[in-house]
PDB file of C-alpha atoms in Angstrom:
ATOM      1  CA  MET A   6       0.000   0.000   0.000  1.00 32.00           C
ATOM      2  CA  LEU A   7       2.864   2.379   0.781  1.00 34.00           C
ATOM      3  CA  ILE A   8       4.416   1.863  -2.660  1.00 35.00           C
ATOM      4  CA  LEU A   9       1.090   2.456  -4.397  1.00 35.00           C
ATOM      5  CA  GLY A  10       0.595   5.644  -2.388  1.00 38.00           C
ATOM      6  CA  LEU A  11       3.963   7.035  -3.448  1.00 36.00           C
ATOM      7  CA  ILE A  12       3.259   6.277  -7.089  1.00 35.00           C
ATOM      8  CA  PHE A  13      -0.070   8.112  -6.839  1.00 39.00           C
ATOM      9  CA  CYS A  14       1.400  11.182  -5.178  1.00 43.00           C
ATOM     10  CA  CYS A  15       4.113  11.562  -7.787  1.00 45.00           C
ATOM     11  CA  MET A  16       2.081  10.795 -10.908  1.00 47.00           C
ATOM     12  CA  ILE A  17       2.641  13.192 -13.828  1.00 42.00           C
ATOM     13  CA  LEU A  18      -0.358  13.901 -16.033  1.00 44.00           C
ATOM     14  CA  PRO A  19       0.332  16.021 -19.141  1.00 43.00           C
ATOM     15  CA  THR A  20      -2.548  18.192 -20.357  1.00 41.00           C
ATOM     16  CA  GLN A  21      -2.916  20.852 -23.022  1.00 41.00           C
ATOM     17  CA  GLN A  22      -5.877  22.651 -21.438  1.00 51.00           C
ATOM     18  CA  VAL A  23      -3.950  24.467 -18.710  1.00 82.00           C
ATOM     19  CA  VAL A  24      -0.846  25.798 -20.505  1.00 93.00           C
ATOM     20  CA  ASN A  25      -0.007  29.340 -19.388  1.00 96.00           C
ATOM     21  CA  ARG A  26       1.138  30.947 -22.621  1.00 95.00           C
ATOM     22  CA  ASP A  27       1.960  34.286 -20.976  1.00 96.00           C
ATOM     23  CA  ILE A  28       4.598  32.639 -18.773  1.00 97.00           C
ATOM     24  CA  LEU A  29       5.881  30.298 -21.486  1.00 97.00           C
ATOM     25  CA  SER A  30       6.415  33.222 -23.863  1.00 96.00           C
ATOM     26  CA  ILE A  31       9.164  34.531 -21.534  1.00 97.00           C
ATOM     27  CA  TYR A  32      11.111  31.312 -22.206  1.00 98.00           C
ATOM     28  CA  LYS A  33      10.591  31.391 -25.976  1.00 95.00           C
ATOM     29  CA  LYS A  34      12.662  34.456 -26.890  1.00 95.00           C
ATOM     30  CA  THR A  35      15.216  36.925 -25.573  1.00 97.00           C
ATOM     31  CA  PHE A  36      14.372  40.396 -24.309  1.00 98.00           C
ATOM     32  CA  HIS A  37      16.455  43.555 -24.113  1.00 98.00           C
ATOM     33  CA  GLY A  38      16.258  45.947 -21.189  1.00 98.00           C
ATOM     34  CA  ASP A  39      18.157  47.664 -18.406  1.00 98.00           C
ATOM     35  CA  GLY A  40      20.026  46.210 -15.467  1.00 98.00           C
ATOM     36  CA  THR A  41      19.892  48.368 -12.333  1.00 97.00           C
ATOM     37  CA  PHE A  42      20.578  47.886  -8.617  1.00 96.00           C
ATOM     38  CA  TYR A  43      18.458  48.237  -5.488  1.00 93.00           C
ATOM     39  CA  GLY A  44      20.857  47.039  -2.807  1.00 86.00           C
ATOM     40  CA  GLU A  45      22.070  43.924  -1.016  1.00 82.00           C
ATOM     41  CA  GLY A  46      19.295  42.130   0.882  1.00 76.00           C
ATOM     42  CA  GLY A  47      16.523  44.087  -0.816  1.00 72.00           C
ATOM     43  CA  GLY A  48      14.519  40.912  -1.375  1.00 71.00           C
ATOM     44  CA  LEU A  49      14.211  40.246   2.360  1.00 75.00           C
ATOM     45  CA  LYS A  50      11.001  42.252   2.356  1.00 76.00           C
ATOM     46  CA  GLY A  51      10.206  41.707  -1.304  1.00 88.00           C
ATOM     47  CA  LEU A  52       7.009  40.765  -3.053  1.00 94.00           C
ATOM     48  CA  CYS A  53       7.810  37.047  -3.217  1.00 95.00           C
ATOM     49  CA  GLN A  54       7.936  36.627   0.581  1.00 93.00           C
ATOM     50  CA  TYR A  55      10.778  34.088   0.730  1.00 94.00           C
ATOM     51  CA  TYR A  56      11.838  35.222   4.214  1.00 90.00           C
ATOM     52  CA  PRO A  57      11.183  33.301   6.382  1.00 87.00           C
ATOM     53  CA  PRO A  58      12.187  30.532   5.825  1.00 92.00           C
ATOM     54  CA  GLY A  59      14.686  31.799   3.223  1.00 93.00           C
ATOM     55  CA  LEU A  60      15.463  31.165  -0.429  1.00 95.00           C
ATOM     56  CA  PRO A  61      14.600  27.701  -1.789  1.00 97.00           C
ATOM     57  CA  PRO A  62      17.401  25.412  -3.052  1.00 98.00           C
ATOM     58  CA  ALA A  63      17.103  26.710  -6.632  1.00 97.00           C
ATOM     59  CA  GLY A  64      17.790  30.256  -5.430  1.00 97.00           C
ATOM     60  CA  ARG A  65      20.842  29.090  -3.474  1.00 96.00           C
ATOM     61  CA  SER A  66      22.303  27.007  -6.301  1.00 97.00           C
ATOM     62  CA  SER A  67      25.965  27.578  -7.175  1.00 96.00           C
ATOM     63  CA  LEU A  68      24.750  28.342 -10.707  1.00 97.00           C
ATOM     64  CA  ILE A  69      22.845  31.409  -9.499  1.00 97.00           C
ATOM     65  CA  ARG A  70      24.903  34.604  -9.211  1.00 96.00           C
ATOM     66  CA  ASN A  71      22.277  37.062  -7.964  1.00 95.00           C
ATOM     67  CA  THR A  72      18.696  37.512  -6.874  1.00 96.00           C
ATOM     68  CA  VAL A  73      16.704  40.060  -8.855  1.00 97.00           C
ATOM     69  CA  ALA A  74      13.467  42.008  -8.909  1.00 97.00           C
ATOM     70  CA  LEU A  75      11.585  41.182 -12.113  1.00 98.00           C
ATOM     71  CA  ASN A  76       9.887  43.863 -14.189  1.00 98.00           C
ATOM     72  CA  LYS A  77       6.122  44.220 -13.741  1.00 97.00           C
ATOM     73  CA  PRO A  78       5.044  43.228 -17.314  1.00 97.00           C
ATOM     74  CA  GLN A  79       6.789  39.839 -17.041  1.00 98.00           C
ATOM     75  CA  MET A  80       5.944  39.170 -13.386  1.00 98.00           C
ATOM     76  CA  HIS A  81       2.301  38.479 -14.319  1.00 97.00           C
ATOM     77  CA  GLY A  82       0.973  39.385 -10.904  1.00 94.00           C
ATOM     78  CA  SER A  83       3.305  37.258  -8.815  1.00 96.00           C
ATOM     79  CA  LEU A  84       3.546  34.113 -10.957  1.00 97.00           C
ATOM     80  CA  GLY A  85       7.114  35.122 -11.850  1.00 98.00           C
ATOM     81  CA  CYS A  86       8.308  34.595  -8.268  1.00 97.00           C
ATOM     82  CA  GLY A  87      10.930  31.846  -8.228  1.00 97.00           C
ATOM     83  CA  MET A  88      11.705  32.045 -11.947  1.00 98.00           C
ATOM     84  CA  CYS A  89      15.282  31.944 -13.201  1.00 98.00           C
ATOM     85  CA  PHE A  90      16.810  33.992 -16.016  1.00 98.00           C
ATOM     86  CA  LYS A  91      19.942  33.905 -18.103  1.00 98.00           C
ATOM     87  CA  VAL A  92      21.487  37.366 -18.291  1.00 98.00           C
ATOM     88  CA  LYS A  93      23.928  38.622 -20.901  1.00 98.00           C
ATOM     89  CA  GLY A  94      25.621  41.869 -19.965  1.00 98.00           C
ATOM     90  CA  SER A  95      27.468  43.882 -22.592  1.00 93.00           C
ATOM     91  CA  GLY A  96      28.990  46.354 -20.159  1.00 96.00           C
ATOM     92  CA  LYS A  97      27.386  49.198 -22.131  1.00 97.00           C
ATOM     93  CA  GLY A  98      25.679  51.844 -20.069  1.00 97.00           C
ATOM     94  CA  ALA A  99      26.417  54.436 -17.444  1.00 97.00           C
ATOM     95  CA  GLY A 100      27.615  54.180 -13.858  1.00 96.00           C
ATOM     96  CA  ASN A 101      30.333  52.598 -11.745  1.00 96.00           C
ATOM     97  CA  THR A 102      29.251  48.919 -11.678  1.00 96.00           C
ATOM     98  CA  PRO A 103      29.015  47.537 -15.223  1.00 97.00           C
ATOM     99  CA  ILE A 104      27.057  44.344 -15.836  1.00 97.00           C
ATOM    100  CA  THR A 105      29.129  42.024 -18.009  1.00 97.00           C
ATOM    101  CA  GLY A 106      29.212  38.388 -19.099  1.00 97.00           C
ATOM    102  CA  ASP A 107      26.679  35.539 -19.082  1.00 97.00           C
ATOM    103  CA  PHE A 108      25.171  34.328 -15.810  1.00 98.00           C
ATOM    104  CA  TYR A 109      21.959  33.167 -14.112  1.00 98.00           C
ATOM    105  CA  VAL A 110      19.706  34.943 -11.620  1.00 98.00           C
ATOM    106  CA  PHE A 111      16.748  34.050  -9.387  1.00 97.00           C
ATOM    107  CA  VAL A 112      13.603  36.176  -9.012  1.00 97.00           C
ATOM    108  CA  ASP A 113      12.654  37.063  -5.429  1.00 96.00           C
ATOM    109  CA  ASN A 114      11.039  40.480  -5.859  1.00 96.00           C
ATOM    110  CA  LEU A 115       9.135  42.857  -8.158  1.00 96.00           C
ATOM    111  CA  CYS A 116      10.469  46.005  -9.817  1.00 97.00           C
ATOM    112  CA  PRO A 117       7.221  47.926 -10.389  1.00 96.00           C
ATOM    113  CA  GLU A 118       8.791  50.685 -12.487  1.00 96.00           C
ATOM    114  CA  CYS A 119      10.974  48.406 -14.656  1.00 97.00           C
ATOM    115  CA  LEU A 120      10.040  47.858 -18.293  1.00 97.00           C
ATOM    116  CA  GLU A 121       9.847  44.491 -20.080  1.00 98.00           C
ATOM    117  CA  GLY A 122      13.258  42.814 -20.263  1.00 98.00           C
ATOM    118  CA  SER A 123      14.687  44.795 -17.346  1.00 98.00           C
ATOM    119  CA  LEU A 124      15.936  43.471 -13.999  1.00 98.00           C
ATOM    120  CA  ASP A 125      16.763  45.242 -10.741  1.00 97.00           C
ATOM    121  CA  PHE A 126      19.630  43.412  -9.014  1.00 97.00           C
ATOM    122  CA  GLY A 127      19.502  42.713  -5.277  1.00 94.00           C
ATOM    123  CA  GLN A 128      23.067  43.840  -4.722  1.00 93.00           C
ATOM    124  CA  ASP A 129      24.948  47.038  -4.089  1.00 94.00           C
ATOM    125  CA  GLY A 130      25.835  48.734  -7.349  1.00 95.00           C
ATOM    126  CA  ASP A 131      25.535  51.827  -9.455  1.00 96.00           C
ATOM    127  CA  GLY A 132      24.294  52.645 -12.911  1.00 97.00           C
ATOM    128  CA  ARG A 133      21.986  51.518 -15.693  1.00 97.00           C
ATOM    129  CA  TRP A 134      23.356  48.875 -18.056  1.00 98.00           C
ATOM    130  CA  ALA A 135      22.138  47.201 -21.240  1.00 98.00           C
ATOM    131  CA  ILE A 136      21.229  43.539 -20.688  1.00 98.00           C
ATOM    132  CA  GLU A 137      19.679  40.694 -22.642  1.00 98.00           C
ATOM    133  CA  VAL A 138      17.541  38.232 -20.673  1.00 98.00           C
ATOM    134  CA  GLN A 139      15.692  34.968 -21.242  1.00 98.00           C
ATOM    135  CA  ALA A 140      13.829  32.778 -18.782  1.00 98.00           C
ATOM    136  CA  VAL A 141      15.409  29.367 -18.158  1.00 98.00           C
ATOM    137  CA  GLN A 142      14.422  26.302 -16.190  1.00 98.00           C
ATOM    138  CA  CYS A 143      15.723  26.718 -12.651  1.00 98.00           C
ATOM    139  CA  PRO A 144      18.681  24.596 -11.420  1.00 98.00           C
ATOM    140  CA  VAL A 145      16.682  22.425  -9.021  1.00 97.00           C
ATOM    141  CA  GLY A 146      19.002  19.423  -9.425  1.00 96.00           C
ATOM    142  CA  ASN A 147      17.491  16.423  -7.638  1.00 96.00           C
ATOM    143  CA  THR A 148      15.543  18.552  -5.117  1.00 98.00           C
ATOM    144  CA  LYS A 149      11.759  18.549  -4.861  1.00 98.00           C
ATOM    145  CA  ILE A 150       9.133  21.262  -4.704  1.00 98.00           C
ATOM    146  CA  GLN A 151       8.698  22.821  -1.253  1.00 98.00           C
ATOM    147  CA  TYR A 152       5.681  24.285   0.542  1.00 98.00           C
ATOM    148  CA  SER A 153       5.480  27.098   3.073  1.00 97.00           C
ATOM    149  CA  PHE A 154       2.382  28.225   4.963  1.00 97.00           C
ATOM    150  CA  GLN A 155       1.719  31.739   6.216  1.00 96.00           C
ATOM    151  CA  GLY A 156      -0.961  32.496   8.813  1.00 96.00           C
ATOM    152  CA  SER A 157      -2.606  29.148   8.105  1.00 97.00           C
ATOM    153  CA  HIS A 158      -4.677  26.849  10.334  1.00 96.00           C
ATOM    154  CA  GLN A 159      -7.517  24.358  10.065  1.00 95.00           C
ATOM    155  CA  TRP A 160      -9.928  27.093   8.928  1.00 95.00           C
ATOM    156  CA  TYR A 161      -7.726  28.988   6.474  1.00 96.00           C
ATOM    157  CA  ILE A 162      -4.897  28.218   4.054  1.00 95.00           C
ATOM    158  CA  LYS A 163      -2.269  30.547   2.592  1.00 97.00           C
ATOM    159  CA  LEU A 164       0.277  28.369   0.827  1.00 98.00           C
ATOM    160  CA  GLN A 165       3.488  29.196  -1.037  1.00 97.00           C
ATOM    161  CA  ILE A 166       4.849  26.817  -3.707  1.00 98.00           C
ATOM    162  CA  ARG A 167       8.666  26.996  -3.748  1.00 97.00           C
ATOM    163  CA  ASN A 168      11.599  25.536  -5.646  1.00 98.00           C
ATOM    164  CA  HIS A 169       9.819  24.786  -8.914  1.00 98.00           C
ATOM    165  CA  ARG A 170      11.733  24.158 -12.136  1.00 98.00           C
ATOM    166  CA  ILE A 171       9.217  26.402 -13.933  1.00 98.00           C
ATOM    167  CA  PRO A 172       6.321  28.319 -12.349  1.00 98.00           C
ATOM    168  CA  ILE A 173       3.292  26.626 -10.885  1.00 98.00           C
ATOM    169  CA  THR A 174       0.337  28.467 -12.403  1.00 98.00           C
ATOM    170  CA  GLY A 175      -2.551  26.444 -10.978  1.00 97.00           C
ATOM    171  CA  LEU A 176      -3.275  24.708  -7.673  1.00 98.00           C
ATOM    172  CA  ARG A 177      -6.174  22.538  -6.563  1.00 97.00           C
ATOM    173  CA  LEU A 178      -6.960  21.049  -3.167  1.00 97.00           C
ATOM    174  CA  TYR A 179      -8.803  17.766  -2.782  1.00 97.00           C
ATOM    175  CA  GLN A 180     -11.935  17.897  -0.641  1.00 95.00           C
ATOM    176  CA  SER A 181     -12.577  14.396   0.626  1.00 91.00           C
ATOM    177  CA  LYS A 182     -16.150  15.034   1.797  1.00 90.00           C
ATOM    178  CA  ARG A 183     -17.124  16.484  -1.557  1.00 90.00           C
ATOM    179  CA  GLN A 184     -14.792  14.118  -3.430  1.00 93.00           C
ATOM    180  CA  GLU A 185     -13.627  16.872  -5.765  1.00 94.00           C
ATOM    181  CA  TRP A 186     -10.569  18.942  -6.644  1.00 96.00           C
ATOM    182  CA  THR A 187     -11.223  22.622  -5.908  1.00 96.00           C
ATOM    183  CA  PRO A 188      -9.002  25.440  -7.262  1.00 97.00           C
ATOM    184  CA  LEU A 189      -7.204  27.827  -4.918  1.00 97.00           C
ATOM    185  CA  LYS A 190      -6.829  31.529  -5.632  1.00 96.00           C
ATOM    186  CA  HIS A 191      -3.413  33.026  -6.404  1.00 96.00           C
ATOM    187  CA  THR A 192      -2.496  36.055  -4.298  1.00 95.00           C
ATOM    188  CA  ALA A 193      -0.604  39.225  -5.197  1.00 93.00           C
ATOM    189  CA  ASP A 194       2.325  38.162  -2.956  1.00 93.00           C
ATOM    190  CA  GLY A 195       2.958  34.762  -4.487  1.00 94.00           C
ATOM    191  CA  TYR A 196       0.763  32.502  -2.336  1.00 97.00           C
ATOM    192  CA  TRP A 197      -2.349  30.419  -2.870  1.00 98.00           C
ATOM    193  CA  GLU A 198      -5.379  30.663  -0.598  1.00 97.00           C
ATOM    194  CA  LEU A 199      -8.907  29.302  -0.299  1.00 95.00           C
ATOM    195  CA  ASP A 200     -11.106  30.933  -2.915  1.00 93.00           C
ATOM    196  CA  PRO A 201     -14.111  32.472  -1.122  1.00 91.00           C
ATOM    197  CA  THR A 202     -16.263  31.899  -4.215  1.00 92.00           C
ATOM    198  CA  HIS A 203     -16.124  28.138  -3.503  1.00 92.00           C
ATOM    199  CA  GLU A 204     -17.472  26.138  -0.587  1.00 92.00           C
ATOM    200  CA  TRP A 205     -14.857  24.314   1.476  1.00 93.00           C
ATOM    201  CA  ASP A 206     -14.754  21.326   3.807  1.00 91.00           C
ATOM    202  CA  LYS A 207     -13.766  22.670   7.227  1.00 93.00           C
ATOM    203  CA  PRO A 208     -11.931  22.124   9.441  1.00 95.00           C
ATOM    204  CA  LEU A 209      -9.052  21.365   7.070  1.00 94.00           C
ATOM    205  CA  VAL A 210      -7.205  18.214   8.054  1.00 92.00           C
ATOM    206  CA  ALA A 211      -3.657  17.250   7.069  1.00 94.00           C
ATOM    207  CA  PRO A 212      -2.302  15.599   5.075  1.00 96.00           C
ATOM    208  CA  LEU A 213      -3.568  17.882   2.311  1.00 97.00           C
ATOM    209  CA  LYS A 214      -3.808  16.381  -1.158  1.00 97.00           C
ATOM    210  CA  VAL A 215      -2.860  18.924  -3.810  1.00 98.00           C
ATOM    211  CA  GLN A 216      -2.750  19.031  -7.588  1.00 97.00           C
ATOM    212  CA  LEU A 217      -0.154  21.416  -9.041  1.00 98.00           C
ATOM    213  CA  VAL A 218      -0.343  22.705 -12.611  1.00 97.00           C
ATOM    214  CA  ALA A 219       2.924  23.902 -14.178  1.00 98.00           C
ATOM    215  CA  ALA A 220       3.059  26.632 -16.814  1.00 98.00           C
ATOM    216  CA  ASN A 221       3.684  24.052 -19.553  1.00 97.00           C
ATOM    217  CA  GLY A 222       0.535  22.094 -18.650  1.00 96.00           C
ATOM    218  CA  VAL A 223       2.173  19.289 -16.657  1.00 97.00           C
ATOM    219  CA  VAL A 224       0.051  18.279 -13.654  1.00 97.00           C
ATOM    220  CA  LEU A 225       1.594  16.874 -10.467  1.00 98.00           C
ATOM    221  CA  LYS A 226      -0.165  15.300  -7.501  1.00 97.00           C
ATOM    222  CA  ASP A 227       1.351  15.570  -4.047  1.00 98.00           C
ATOM    223  CA  SER A 228       0.493  15.351  -0.363  1.00 98.00           C
ATOM    224  CA  ILE A 229       1.447  17.993   2.232  1.00 98.00           C
ATOM    225  CA  PRO A 230       1.902  16.217   5.586  1.00 97.00           C
ATOM    226  CA  LYS A 231       1.184  19.125   7.944  1.00 97.00           C
ATOM    227  CA  ILE A 232       0.041  22.720   8.283  1.00 97.00           C
ATOM    228  CA  GLU A 233       2.939  24.565   9.910  1.00 97.00           C
ATOM    229  CA  ASN A 234       3.722  28.218   9.338  1.00 97.00           C
ATOM    230  CA  GLY A 235       7.086  29.758   8.479  1.00 94.00           C
ATOM    231  CA  VAL A 236       8.984  26.571   7.608  1.00 97.00           C
ATOM    232  CA  ALA A 237       9.924  24.863   4.352  1.00 97.00           C
ATOM    233  CA  ILE A 238       7.986  21.601   4.030  1.00 98.00           C
ATOM    234  CA  GLN A 239       9.486  19.104   1.609  1.00 97.00           C
ATOM    235  CA  GLY A 240       7.283  17.813  -1.176  1.00 98.00           C
ATOM    236  CA  ASN A 241       7.567  14.580  -3.147  1.00 98.00           C
ATOM    237  CA  VAL A 242       7.434  15.851  -6.737  1.00 98.00           C
ATOM    238  CA  GLN A 243       9.179  18.188  -9.143  1.00 98.00           C
ATOM    239  CA  VAL A 244       8.243  19.613 -12.541  1.00 98.00           C
ATOM    240  CA  PRO A 245      10.164  17.377 -14.963  1.00 97.00           C
ATOM    241  CA  TYR A 246      12.775  18.759 -17.330  1.00 97.00           C
ATOM    242  CA  ASP A 247      11.139  20.191 -20.454  1.00 97.00           C
ATOM    243  CA  PRO A 248      13.333  19.712 -23.559  1.00 97.00           C
ATOM    244  CA  HIS A 249      11.457  22.513 -25.314  1.00 96.00           C
ATOM    245  CA  LEU A 250      12.531  25.206 -22.826  1.00 97.00           C
ATOM    246  CA  PRO A 251      15.998  26.717 -22.129  1.00 96.00           C
ATOM    247  CA  ASN A 252      17.839  25.128 -19.238  1.00 94.00           C
ATOM    248  CA  THR A 253      20.688  25.835 -16.815  1.00 87.00           C
ATOM    249  CA  GLU A 254      21.716  22.213 -16.164  1.00 66.00           C
TER     250      GLU A 254
END
């Protein structure tokens, strides 16, 4: 029974009905914009709310040079939180800290005034520099998706999906009494919460069965063992490598 349960929780179900073309378009071509700086540690209070418990493994990978605030047009609300980008810096611009070379960055914040293709670097620096960017699959290695709750309990859920290879753009929670998968609502700060337009089985009882929909339409089923706030809870699944999208690994 244990083996069958693990197979169920990690089953991958491809579907074409839930592809998020807005997110996928950021992987399909390169964009030109400006690279600017907003200071070391700026993401600690950023839109994506990674603190606590801190950056997920993808954001701490040795392949990632910096964290960045993503421009508003490509953030798509907060779905861009946790994305990774390849940056090419030409060194052309003005200031004292030129951006040069090819490297990867991790999104942990929003730059509301930045235009499409621009990134605001979470490091100390000076100037405005020409950059070329393209979204890439994050360097998750053999790590799994993580979950983090905020202000949650048996009557309310606010859930962050962390450490995804590409963004999770849909989330459903299984209601055992109703025997149905019910969608959660995405929040402006990168979480998922109970949608008040739906009726919910309460109190909520762990483990919570969830269905995650990736931007490319891949669907993953997982089980969250507990509701505990402010910690990274390890999942059992990961969005598989997509050969059609740029990669870091």
